[in-house]
mmCIF file with all atom_site columns, N, CA and C in Angstrom:
data_model
loop_
_atom_site.group_PDB
_atom_site.id
_atom_site.type_symbol
_atom_site.label_atom_id
_atom_site.label_alt_id
_atom_site.label_comp_id
_atom_site.label_asym_id
_atom_site.label_entity_id
_atom_site.label_seq_id
_atom_site.pdbx_PDB_ins_code
_atom_site.Cartn_x
_atom_site.Cartn_y
_atom_site.Cartn_z
_atom_site.occupancy
_atom_site.B_iso_or_equiv
_atom_site.pdbx_formal_charge
_atom_site.auth_seq_id
_atom_site.auth_comp_id
_atom_site.auth_asym_id
_atom_site.auth_atom_id
_atom_site.pdbx_PDB_model_num
ATOM 1   N N  . MET A 1 1  ? -3.339 -6.534 -17.555 1.00 0.00 ? 236 MET A N  1
ATOM 2   C CA . MET A 1 1  ? -2.782 -5.329 -16.809 1.00 0.00 ? 236 MET A CA 1
ATOM 3   C C  . MET A 1 1  ? -2.937 -5.609 -15.338 1.00 0.00 ? 236 MET A C  1
ATOM 4   N N  . HIS A 1 2  ? -1.966 -5.340 -14.528 1.00 0.00 ? 237 HIS A N  1
ATOM 5   C CA . HIS A 1 2  ? -1.950 -5.439 -13.117 1.00 0.00 ? 237 HIS A CA 1
ATOM 6   C C  . HIS A 1 2  ? -2.587 -4.306 -12.404 1.00 0.00 ? 237 HIS A C  1
ATOM 7   N N  . ILE A 1 3  ? -3.167 -4.507 -11.263 1.00 0.00 ? 238 ILE A N  1
ATOM 8   C CA . ILE A 1 3  ? -3.728 -3.504 -10.377 1.00 0.00 ? 238 ILE A CA 1
ATOM 9   C C  . ILE A 1 3  ? -2.892 -3.277 -9.229  1.00 0.00 ? 238 ILE A C  1
ATOM 10  N N  . PRO A 1 4  ? -2.018 -2.234 -9.099  1.00 0.00 ? 239 PRO A N  1
ATOM 11  C CA . PRO A 1 4  ? -1.148 -2.119 -8.010  1.00 0.00 ? 239 PRO A CA 1
ATOM 12  C C  . PRO A 1 4  ? -1.854 -1.623 -6.718  1.00 0.00 ? 239 PRO A C  1
ATOM 13  N N  . PHE A 1 5  ? -1.326 -2.114 -5.525  1.00 0.00 ? 240 PHE A N  1
ATOM 14  C CA . PHE A 1 5  ? -1.921 -1.749 -4.234  1.00 0.00 ? 240 PHE A CA 1
ATOM 15  C C  . PHE A 1 5  ? -0.731 -1.202 -3.397  1.00 0.00 ? 240 PHE A C  1
ATOM 16  N N  . PHE A 1 6  ? -0.882 0.025  -2.985  1.00 0.00 ? 241 PHE A N  1
ATOM 17  C CA . PHE A 1 6  ? 0.172  0.594  -2.220  1.00 0.00 ? 241 PHE A CA 1
ATOM 18  C C  . PHE A 1 6  ? -0.131 0.852  -0.774  1.00 0.00 ? 241 PHE A C  1
ATOM 19  N N  . THR A 1 7  ? 0.801  0.869  0.054   1.00 0.00 ? 242 THR A N  1
ATOM 20  C CA . THR A 1 7  ? 0.714  1.241  1.462   1.00 0.00 ? 242 THR A CA 1
ATOM 21  C C  . THR A 1 7  ? 1.534  2.505  1.530   1.00 0.00 ? 242 THR A C  1
ATOM 22  N N  . GLY A 1 8  ? 1.350  3.247  2.682   1.00 0.00 ? 243 GLY A N  1
ATOM 23  C CA . GLY A 1 8  ? 2.184  4.394  2.869   1.00 0.00 ? 243 GLY A CA 1
ATOM 24  C C  . GLY A 1 8  ? 1.835  5.603  2.049   1.00 0.00 ? 243 GLY A C  1
ATOM 25  N N  . PHE A 1 9  ? 0.660  5.584  1.392   1.00 0.00 ? 244 PHE A N  1
ATOM 26  C CA . PHE A 1 9  ? 0.286  6.707  0.627   1.00 0.00 ? 244 PHE A CA 1
ATOM 27  C C  . PHE A 1 9  ? -0.266 7.768  1.550   1.00 0.00 ? 244 PHE A C  1
ATOM 28  N N  . PRO A 1 10 ? -0.092 8.996  1.418   1.00 0.00 ? 245 PRO A N  1
ATOM 29  C CA . PRO A 1 10 ? 0.582  9.785  0.407   1.00 0.00 ? 245 PRO A CA 1
ATOM 30  C C  . PRO A 1 10 ? 2.032  10.045 0.597   1.00 0.00 ? 245 PRO A C  1
ATOM 31  N N  . GLY A 1 11 ? 2.741  9.110  1.241   1.00 0.00 ? 246 GLY A N  1
ATOM 32  C CA . GLY A 1 11 ? 4.209  9.325  1.467   1.00 0.00 ? 246 GLY A CA 1
ATOM 33  C C  . GLY A 1 11 ? 5.041  9.492  0.203   1.00 0.00 ? 246 GLY A C  1
ATOM 34  N N  . PHE A 1 12 ? 6.239  9.885  0.369   1.00 0.00 ? 247 PHE A N  1
ATOM 35  C CA . PHE A 1 12 ? 7.071  10.261 -0.728  1.00 0.00 ? 247 PHE A CA 1
ATOM 36  C C  . PHE A 1 12 ? 7.366  9.145  -1.725  1.00 0.00 ? 247 PHE A C  1
ATOM 37  N N  . ILE A 1 13 ? 7.618  8.004  -1.161  1.00 0.00 ? 248 ILE A N  1
ATOM 38  C CA . ILE A 1 13 ? 8.045  6.938  -2.131  1.00 0.00 ? 248 ILE A CA 1
ATOM 39  C C  . ILE A 1 13 ? 6.787  6.416  -2.861  1.00 0.00 ? 248 ILE A C  1
ATOM 40  N N  . SER A 1 14 ? 5.692  6.135  -2.197  1.00 0.00 ? 249 SER A N  1
ATOM 41  C CA . SER A 1 14 ? 4.488  5.720  -2.949  1.00 0.00 ? 249 SER A CA 1
ATOM 42  C C  . SER A 1 14 ? 4.032  6.740  -3.968  1.00 0.00 ? 249 SER A C  1
ATOM 43  N N  . ARG A 1 15 ? 4.125  8.063  -3.526  1.00 0.00 ? 250 ARG A N  1
ATOM 44  C CA . ARG A 1 15 ? 3.721  9.064  -4.549  1.00 0.00 ? 250 ARG A CA 1
ATOM 45  C C  . ARG A 1 15 ? 4.557  9.085  -5.791  1.00 0.00 ? 250 ARG A C  1
ATOM 46  N N  . GLN A 1 16 ? 5.857  8.928  -5.528  1.00 0.00 ? 251 GLN A N  1
ATOM 47  C CA . GLN A 1 16 ? 6.798  8.928  -6.711  1.00 0.00 ? 251 GLN A CA 1
ATOM 48  C C  . GLN A 1 16 ? 6.555  7.711  -7.633  1.00 0.00 ? 251 GLN A C  1
ATOM 49  N N  . ILE A 1 17 ? 6.344  6.500  -7.029  1.00 0.00 ? 252 ILE A N  1
ATOM 50  C CA . ILE A 1 17 ? 6.117  5.318  -7.815  1.00 0.00 ? 252 ILE A CA 1
ATOM 51  C C  . ILE A 1 17 ? 4.769  5.398  -8.549  1.00 0.00 ? 252 ILE A C  1
ATOM 52  N N  . ILE A 1 18 ? 3.743  5.867  -7.946  1.00 0.00 ? 253 ILE A N  1
ATOM 53  C CA . ILE A 1 18 ? 2.450  6.111  -8.556  1.00 0.00 ? 253 ILE A CA 1
ATOM 54  C C  . ILE A 1 18 ? 2.587  7.048  -9.674  1.00 0.00 ? 253 ILE A C  1
ATOM 55  N N  . GLY A 1 19 ? 3.240  8.114  -9.464  1.00 0.00 ? 254 GLY A N  1
ATOM 56  C CA . GLY A 1 19 ? 3.426  9.057  -10.500 1.00 0.00 ? 254 GLY A CA 1
ATOM 57  C C  . GLY A 1 19 ? 4.099  8.556  -11.753 1.00 0.00 ? 254 GLY A C  1
ATOM 58  N N  . GLU A 1 20 ? 5.157  7.732  -11.469 1.00 0.00 ? 255 GLU A N  1
ATOM 59  C CA . GLU A 1 20 ? 5.831  7.053  -12.566 1.00 0.00 ? 255 GLU A CA 1
ATOM 60  C C  . GLU A 1 20 ? 4.966  6.003  -13.303 1.00 0.00 ? 255 GLU A C  1
ATOM 61  N N  . LEU A 1 21 ? 4.199  5.206  -12.578 1.00 0.00 ? 256 LEU A N  1
ATOM 62  C CA . LEU A 1 21 ? 3.276  4.424  -13.205 1.00 0.00 ? 256 LEU A CA 1
ATOM 63  C C  . LEU A 1 21 ? 2.317  5.059  -14.141 1.00 0.00 ? 256 LEU A C  1
ATOM 64  N N  . ILE A 1 22 ? 1.797  6.164  -13.659 1.00 0.00 ? 257 ILE A N  1
ATOM 65  C CA . ILE A 1 22 ? 0.855  6.970  -14.487 1.00 0.00 ? 257 ILE A CA 1
ATOM 66  C C  . ILE A 1 22 ? 1.527  7.526  -15.707 1.00 0.00 ? 257 ILE A C  1
ATOM 67  N N  . HIS A 1 23 ? 2.744  8.076  -15.528 1.00 0.00 ? 258 HIS A N  1
ATOM 68  C CA . HIS A 1 23 ? 3.566  8.691  -16.575 1.00 0.00 ? 258 HIS A CA 1
ATOM 69  C C  . HIS A 1 23 ? 3.800  7.579  -17.655 1.00 0.00 ? 258 HIS A C  1
ATOM 70  N N  . GLN A 1 24 ? 4.161  6.408  -17.261 1.00 0.00 ? 259 GLN A N  1
ATOM 71  C CA . GLN A 1 24 ? 4.528  5.311  -18.178 1.00 0.00 ? 259 GLN A CA 1
ATOM 72  C C  . GLN A 1 24 ? 3.303  4.547  -18.764 1.00 0.00 ? 259 GLN A C  1
ATOM 73  N N  . LYS A 1 25 ? 2.098  4.999  -18.251 1.00 0.00 ? 260 LYS A N  1
ATOM 74  C CA . LYS A 1 25 ? 0.801  4.352  -18.682 1.00 0.00 ? 260 LYS A CA 1
ATOM 75  C C  . LYS A 1 25 ? 0.813  2.856  -18.419 1.00 0.00 ? 260 LYS A C  1
ATOM 76  N N  . LYS A 1 26 ? 1.330  2.391  -17.185 1.00 0.00 ? 261 LYS A N  1
ATOM 77  C CA . LYS A 1 26 ? 1.448  1.037  -16.857 1.00 0.00 ? 261 LYS A CA 1
ATOM 78  C C  . LYS A 1 26 ? 0.221  0.447  -16.241 1.00 0.00 ? 261 LYS A C  1
ATOM 79  N N  . THR A 1 27 ? -0.756 1.340  -15.793 1.00 0.00 ? 262 THR A N  1
ATOM 80  C CA . THR A 1 27 ? -2.042 0.887  -15.212 1.00 0.00 ? 262 THR A CA 1
ATOM 81  C C  . THR A 1 27 ? -3.098 1.943  -15.293 1.00 0.00 ? 262 THR A C  1
ATOM 82  N N  . GLU A 1 28 ? -4.350 1.541  -15.192 1.00 0.00 ? 263 GLU A N  1
ATOM 83  C CA . GLU A 1 28 ? -5.481 2.518  -15.183 1.00 0.00 ? 263 GLU A CA 1
ATOM 84  C C  . GLU A 1 28 ? -6.165 2.533  -13.818 1.00 0.00 ? 263 GLU A C  1
ATOM 85  N N  . THR A 1 29 ? -5.745 1.550  -13.011 1.00 0.00 ? 264 THR A N  1
ATOM 86  C CA . THR A 1 29 ? -6.494 1.499  -11.664 1.00 0.00 ? 264 THR A CA 1
ATOM 87  C C  . THR A 1 29 ? -5.357 1.234  -10.580 1.00 0.00 ? 264 THR A C  1
ATOM 88  N N  . ILE A 1 30 ? -5.429 2.045  -9.544  1.00 0.00 ? 265 ILE A N  1
ATOM 89  C CA . ILE A 1 30 ? -4.460 2.023  -8.423  1.00 0.00 ? 265 ILE A CA 1
ATOM 90  C C  . ILE A 1 30 ? -5.227 2.029  -7.119  1.00 0.00 ? 265 ILE A C  1
ATOM 91  N N  . PHE A 1 31 ? -4.829 1.142  -6.195  1.00 0.00 ? 266 PHE A N  1
ATOM 92  C CA . PHE A 1 31 ? -5.451 1.202  -4.845  1.00 0.00 ? 266 PHE A CA 1
ATOM 93  C C  . PHE A 1 31 ? -4.283 1.592  -3.861  1.00 0.00 ? 266 PHE A C  1
ATOM 94  N N  . ALA A 1 32 ? -4.703 2.344  -2.893  1.00 0.00 ? 267 ALA A N  1
ATOM 95  C CA . ALA A 1 32 ? -3.798 2.802  -1.875  1.00 0.00 ? 267 ALA A CA 1
ATOM 96  C C  . ALA A 1 32 ? -4.420 2.764  -0.576  1.00 0.00 ? 267 ALA A C  1
ATOM 97  N N  . ILE A 1 33 ? -3.786 2.150  0.429   1.00 0.00 ? 268 ILE A N  1
ATOM 98  C CA . ILE A 1 33 ? -4.358 2.189  1.831   1.00 0.00 ? 268 ILE A CA 1
ATOM 99  C C  . ILE A 1 33 ? -3.740 3.416  2.461   1.00 0.00 ? 268 ILE A C  1
ATOM 100 N N  . VAL A 1 34 ? -4.632 4.160  3.240   1.00 0.00 ? 269 VAL A N  1
ATOM 101 C CA . VAL A 1 34 ? -4.188 5.456  3.771   1.00 0.00 ? 269 VAL A CA 1
ATOM 102 C C  . VAL A 1 34 ? -4.717 5.514  5.225   1.00 0.00 ? 269 VAL A C  1
ATOM 103 N N  . LEU A 1 35 ? -3.816 5.962  6.057   1.00 0.00 ? 270 LEU A N  1
ATOM 104 C CA . LEU A 1 35 ? -4.166 6.174  7.518   1.00 0.00 ? 270 LEU A CA 1
ATOM 105 C C  . LEU A 1 35 ? -5.244 7.221  7.577   1.00 0.00 ? 270 LEU A C  1
ATOM 106 N N  . PRO A 1 36 ? -6.143 7.062  8.498   1.00 0.00 ? 271 PRO A N  1
ATOM 107 C CA . PRO A 1 36 ? -7.313 8.125  8.604   1.00 0.00 ? 271 PRO A CA 1
ATOM 108 C C  . PRO A 1 36 ? -6.746 9.572  8.857   1.00 0.00 ? 271 PRO A C  1
ATOM 109 N N  . SER A 1 37 ? -5.721 9.641  9.498   1.00 0.00 ? 272 SER A N  1
ATOM 110 C CA . SER A 1 37 ? -5.058 11.020 9.770   1.00 0.00 ? 272 SER A CA 1
ATOM 111 C C  . SER A 1 37 ? -4.465 11.619 8.428   1.00 0.00 ? 272 SER A C  1
ATOM 112 N N  . GLN A 1 38 ? -4.256 10.817 7.437   1.00 0.00 ? 273 GLN A N  1
ATOM 113 C CA . GLN A 1 38 ? -3.659 11.316 6.135   1.00 0.00 ? 273 GLN A CA 1
ATOM 114 C C  . GLN A 1 38 ? -4.648 11.358 4.989   1.00 0.00 ? 273 GLN A C  1
ATOM 115 N N  . LEU A 1 39 ? -5.878 10.968 5.326   1.00 0.00 ? 274 LEU A N  1
ATOM 116 C CA . LEU A 1 39 ? -6.918 10.887 4.251   1.00 0.00 ? 274 LEU A CA 1
ATOM 117 C C  . LEU A 1 39 ? -7.168 12.214 3.463   1.00 0.00 ? 274 LEU A C  1
ATOM 118 N N  . VAL A 1 40 ? -7.274 13.321 4.132   1.00 0.00 ? 275 VAL A N  1
ATOM 119 C CA . VAL A 1 40 ? -7.429 14.572 3.418   1.00 0.00 ? 275 VAL A CA 1
ATOM 120 C C  . VAL A 1 40 ? -6.336 14.936 2.543   1.00 0.00 ? 275 VAL A C  1
ATOM 121 N N  . ILE A 1 41 ? -5.059 14.767 3.017   1.00 0.00 ? 276 ILE A N  1
ATOM 122 C CA . ILE A 1 41 ? -3.892 15.057 2.196   1.00 0.00 ? 276 ILE A CA 1
ATOM 123 C C  . ILE A 1 41 ? -3.900 14.046 1.039   1.00 0.00 ? 276 ILE A C  1
ATOM 124 N N  . ALA A 1 42 ? -4.154 12.786 1.291   1.00 0.00 ? 277 ALA A N  1
ATOM 125 C CA . ALA A 1 42 ? -4.064 11.763 0.284   1.00 0.00 ? 277 ALA A CA 1
ATOM 126 C C  . ALA A 1 42 ? -5.105 12.071 -0.889  1.00 0.00 ? 277 ALA A C  1
ATOM 127 N N  . ARG A 1 43 ? -6.252 12.580 -0.521  1.00 0.00 ? 278 ARG A N  1
ATOM 128 C CA . ARG A 1 43 ? -7.250 12.965 -1.549  1.00 0.00 ? 278 ARG A CA 1
ATOM 129 C C  . ARG A 1 43 ? -6.665 14.047 -2.477  1.00 0.00 ? 278 ARG A C  1
ATOM 130 N N  . GLU A 1 44 ? -5.997 15.054 -1.888  1.00 0.00 ? 279 GLU A N  1
ATOM 131 C CA . GLU A 1 44 ? -5.436 16.120 -2.662  1.00 0.00 ? 279 GLU A CA 1
ATOM 132 C C  . GLU A 1 44 ? -4.268 15.601 -3.554  1.00 0.00 ? 279 GLU A C  1
ATOM 133 N N  . VAL A 1 45 ? -3.424 14.733 -2.996  1.00 0.00 ? 280 VAL A N  1
ATOM 134 C CA . VAL A 1 45 ? -2.365 14.300 -3.801  1.00 0.00 ? 280 VAL A CA 1
ATOM 135 C C  . VAL A 1 45 ? -2.848 13.353 -4.894  1.00 0.00 ? 280 VAL A C  1
ATOM 136 N N  . ALA A 1 46 ? -3.776 12.470 -4.655  1.00 0.00 ? 281 ALA A N  1
ATOM 137 C CA . ALA A 1 46 ? -4.403 11.577 -5.636  1.00 0.00 ? 281 ALA A CA 1
ATOM 138 C C  . ALA A 1 46 ? -5.000 12.485 -6.727  1.00 0.00 ? 281 ALA A C  1
ATOM 139 N N  . LYS A 1 47 ? -5.733 13.488 -6.439  1.00 0.00 ? 282 LYS A N  1
ATOM 140 C CA . LYS A 1 47 ? -6.301 14.366 -7.447  1.00 0.00 ? 282 LYS A CA 1
ATOM 141 C C  . LYS A 1 47 ? -5.280 14.987 -8.347  1.00 0.00 ? 282 LYS A C  1
ATOM 142 N N  . ASP A 1 48 ? -4.166 15.484 -7.800  1.00 0.00 ? 283 ASP A N  1
ATOM 143 C CA . ASP A 1 48 ? -3.103 16.013 -8.539  1.00 0.00 ? 283 ASP A CA 1
ATOM 144 C C  . ASP A 1 48 ? -2.475 14.961 -9.437  1.00 0.00 ? 283 ASP A C  1
ATOM 145 N N  . LEU A 1 49 ? -2.292 13.756 -8.910  1.00 0.00 ? 284 LEU A N  1
ATOM 146 C CA . LEU A 1 49 ? -1.686 12.646 -9.745  1.00 0.00 ? 284 LEU A CA 1
ATOM 147 C C  . LEU A 1 49 ? -2.568 12.327 -10.905 1.00 0.00 ? 284 LEU A C  1
ATOM 148 N N  . VAL A 1 50 ? -3.901 12.250 -10.701 1.00 0.00 ? 285 VAL A N  1
ATOM 149 C CA . VAL A 1 50 ? -4.861 11.854 -11.750 1.00 0.00 ? 285 VAL A CA 1
ATOM 150 C C  . VAL A 1 50 ? -4.846 12.936 -12.824 1.00 0.00 ? 285 VAL A C  1
ATOM 151 N N  . LYS A 1 51 ? -4.607 14.121 -12.516 1.00 0.00 ? 286 LYS A N  1
ATOM 152 C CA . LYS A 1 51 ? -4.460 15.176 -13.599 1.00 0.00 ? 286 LYS A CA 1
ATOM 153 C C  . LYS A 1 51 ? -3.458 14.844 -14.668 1.00 0.00 ? 286 LYS A C  1
ATOM 154 N N  . GLN A 1 52 ? -2.560 13.978 -14.444 1.00 0.00 ? 287 GLN A N  1
ATOM 155 C CA . GLN A 1 52 ? -1.511 13.651 -15.516 1.00 0.00 ? 287 GLN A CA 1
ATOM 156 C C  . GLN A 1 52 ? -2.165 12.772 -16.524 1.00 0.00 ? 287 GLN A C  1
ATOM 157 N N  . SER A 1 53 ? -3.219 12.108 -16.209 1.00 0.00 ? 288 SER A N  1
ATOM 158 C CA . SER A 1 53 ? -3.922 11.225 -17.251 1.00 0.00 ? 288 SER A CA 1
ATOM 159 C C  . SER A 1 53 ? -5.391 11.005 -16.833 1.00 0.00 ? 288 SER A C  1
ATOM 160 N N  . GLN A 1 54 ? -6.177 11.213 -17.788 1.00 0.00 ? 289 GLN A N  1
ATOM 161 C CA . GLN A 1 54 ? -7.609 11.128 -17.575 1.00 0.00 ? 289 GLN A CA 1
ATOM 162 C C  . GLN A 1 54 ? -8.063 9.665  -17.426 1.00 0.00 ? 289 GLN A C  1
ATOM 163 N N  . ASN A 1 55 ? -7.199 8.701  -17.814 1.00 0.00 ? 290 ASN A N  1
ATOM 164 C CA . ASN A 1 55 ? -7.442 7.241  -17.867 1.00 0.00 ? 290 ASN A CA 1
ATOM 165 C C  . ASN A 1 55 ? -7.170 6.618  -16.486 1.00 0.00 ? 290 ASN A C  1
ATOM 166 N N  . VAL A 1 56 ? -6.754 7.261  -15.538 1.00 0.00 ? 291 VAL A N  1
ATOM 167 C CA . VAL A 1 56 ? -6.296 6.603  -14.284 1.00 0.00 ? 291 VAL A CA 1
ATOM 168 C C  . VAL A 1 56 ? -7.307 6.909  -13.151 1.00 0.00 ? 291 VAL A C  1
ATOM 169 N N  . ASN A 1 57 ? -7.543 5.851  -12.346 1.00 0.00 ? 292 ASN A N  1
ATOM 170 C CA . ASN A 1 57 ? -8.333 6.001  -11.152 1.00 0.00 ? 292 ASN A CA 1
ATOM 171 C C  . ASN A 1 57 ? -7.553 5.536  -9.946  1.00 0.00 ? 292 ASN A C  1
ATOM 172 N N  . ILE A 1 58 ? -7.445 6.427  -8.920  1.00 0.00 ? 293 ILE A N  1
ATOM 173 C CA . ILE A 1 58 ? -6.767 6.053  -7.765  1.00 0.00 ? 293 ILE A CA 1
ATOM 174 C C  . ILE A 1 58 ? -7.829 5.860  -6.658  1.00 0.00 ? 293 ILE A C  1
ATOM 175 N N  . HIS A 1 59 ? -7.935 4.684  -6.120  1.00 0.00 ? 294 HIS A N  1
ATOM 176 C CA . HIS A 1 59 ? -8.904 4.416  -5.159  1.00 0.00 ? 294 HIS A CA 1
ATOM 177 C C  . HIS A 1 59 ? -8.239 4.412  -3.720  1.00 0.00 ? 294 HIS A C  1
ATOM 178 N N  . LEU A 1 60 ? -8.724 5.197  -2.876  1.00 0.00 ? 295 LEU A N  1
ATOM 179 C CA . LEU A 1 60 ? -8.052 5.352  -1.489  1.00 0.00 ? 295 LEU A CA 1
ATOM 180 C C  . LEU A 1 60 ? -8.876 4.409  -0.568  1.00 0.00 ? 295 LEU A C  1
ATOM 181 N N  . VAL A 1 61 ? -8.221 3.556  0.203   1.00 0.00 ? 296 VAL A N  1
ATOM 182 C CA . VAL A 1 61 ? -8.815 2.732  1.143   1.00 0.00 ? 296 VAL A CA 1
ATOM 183 C C  . VAL A 1 61 ? -8.336 3.131  2.566   1.00 0.00 ? 296 VAL A C  1
ATOM 184 N N  . GLU A 1 62 ? -9.312 3.528  3.375   1.00 0.00 ? 297 GLU A N  1
ATOM 185 C CA . GLU A 1 62 ? -8.960 4.037  4.718   1.00 0.00 ? 297 GLU A CA 1
ATOM 186 C C  . GLU A 1 62 ? -8.671 2.830  5.582   1.00 0.00 ? 297 GLU A C  1
ATOM 187 N N  . GLY A 1 63 ? -7.454 2.866  6.192   1.00 0.00 ? 298 GLY A N  1
ATOM 188 C CA . GLY A 1 63 ? -7.058 1.683  7.007   1.00 0.00 ? 298 GLY A CA 1
ATOM 189 C C  . GLY A 1 63 ? -6.465 2.264  8.316   1.00 0.00 ? 298 GLY A C  1
ATOM 190 N N  . ILE A 1 64 ? -5.938 1.296  9.106   1.00 0.00 ? 299 ILE A N  1
ATOM 191 C CA . ILE A 1 64 ? -5.393 1.626  10.405  1.00 0.00 ? 299 ILE A CA 1
ATOM 192 C C  . ILE A 1 64 ? -3.929 0.937  10.410  1.00 0.00 ? 299 ILE A C  1
ATOM 193 N N  . SER A 1 65 ? -3.083 1.418  11.287  1.00 0.00 ? 300 SER A N  1
ATOM 194 C CA . SER A 1 65 ? -1.769 0.930  11.376  1.00 0.00 ? 300 SER A CA 1
ATOM 195 C C  . SER A 1 65 ? -1.808 -0.159 12.474  1.00 0.00 ? 300 SER A C  1
ATOM 196 N N  . HIS A 1 66 ? -0.697 -0.951 12.454  1.00 0.00 ? 301 HIS A N  1
ATOM 197 C CA . HIS A 1 66 ? -0.576 -2.022 13.517  1.00 0.00 ? 301 HIS A CA 1
ATOM 198 C C  . HIS A 1 66 ? -0.523 -1.391 14.906  1.00 0.00 ? 301 HIS A C  1
ATOM 199 N N  . TYR A 1 67 ? -0.016 -0.168 14.932  1.00 0.00 ? 302 TYR A N  1
ATOM 200 C CA . TYR A 1 67 ? 0.105  0.538  16.230  1.00 0.00 ? 302 TYR A CA 1
ATOM 201 C C  . TYR A 1 67 ? -1.296 0.749  16.785  1.00 0.00 ? 302 TYR A C  1
ATOM 202 N N  . GLN A 1 68 ? -2.327 1.065  15.926  1.00 0.00 ? 303 GLN A N  1
ATOM 203 C CA . GLN A 1 68 ? -3.655 1.361  16.432  1.00 0.00 ? 303 GLN A CA 1
ATOM 204 C C  . GLN A 1 68 ? -4.359 0.012  16.818  1.00 0.00 ? 303 GLN A C  1
ATOM 205 N N  . ILE A 1 69 ? -3.982 -1.086 16.181  1.00 0.00 ? 304 ILE A N  1
ATOM 206 C CA . ILE A 1 69 ? -4.583 -2.348 16.536  1.00 0.00 ? 304 ILE A CA 1
ATOM 207 C C  . ILE A 1 69 ? -4.172 -2.741 17.981  1.00 0.00 ? 304 ILE A C  1
ATOM 208 N N  . TRP A 1 70 ? -2.935 -2.499 18.426  1.00 0.00 ? 305 TRP A N  1
ATOM 209 C CA . TRP A 1 70 ? -2.526 -2.943 19.781  1.00 0.00 ? 305 TRP A CA 1
ATOM 210 C C  . TRP A 1 70 ? -2.714 -1.859 20.855  1.00 0.00 ? 305 TRP A C  1
ATOM 211 N N  . ALA A 1 71 ? -3.259 -0.732 20.451  1.00 0.00 ? 306 ALA A N  1
ATOM 212 C CA . ALA A 1 71 ? -3.468 0.323  21.369  1.00 0.00 ? 306 ALA A CA 1
ATOM 213 C C  . ALA A 1 71 ? -4.648 0.015  22.366  1.00 0.00 ? 306 ALA A C  1
#
């Protein structure tokens, strides 16, 4: 089984794809990189997504954007 890694979470597209993966039972572990400014929202969204299946873990990885690197 693959372990997907998402960027742009908790954005609309990544949220929809993760929700579909959970619904189809395609994975049990998901990693998502999250901007520090989005971390609180990402935790809430991940918590809601995990409610769909008790067998899924979403691991949030706090990261920075390329804009922050060059600032």
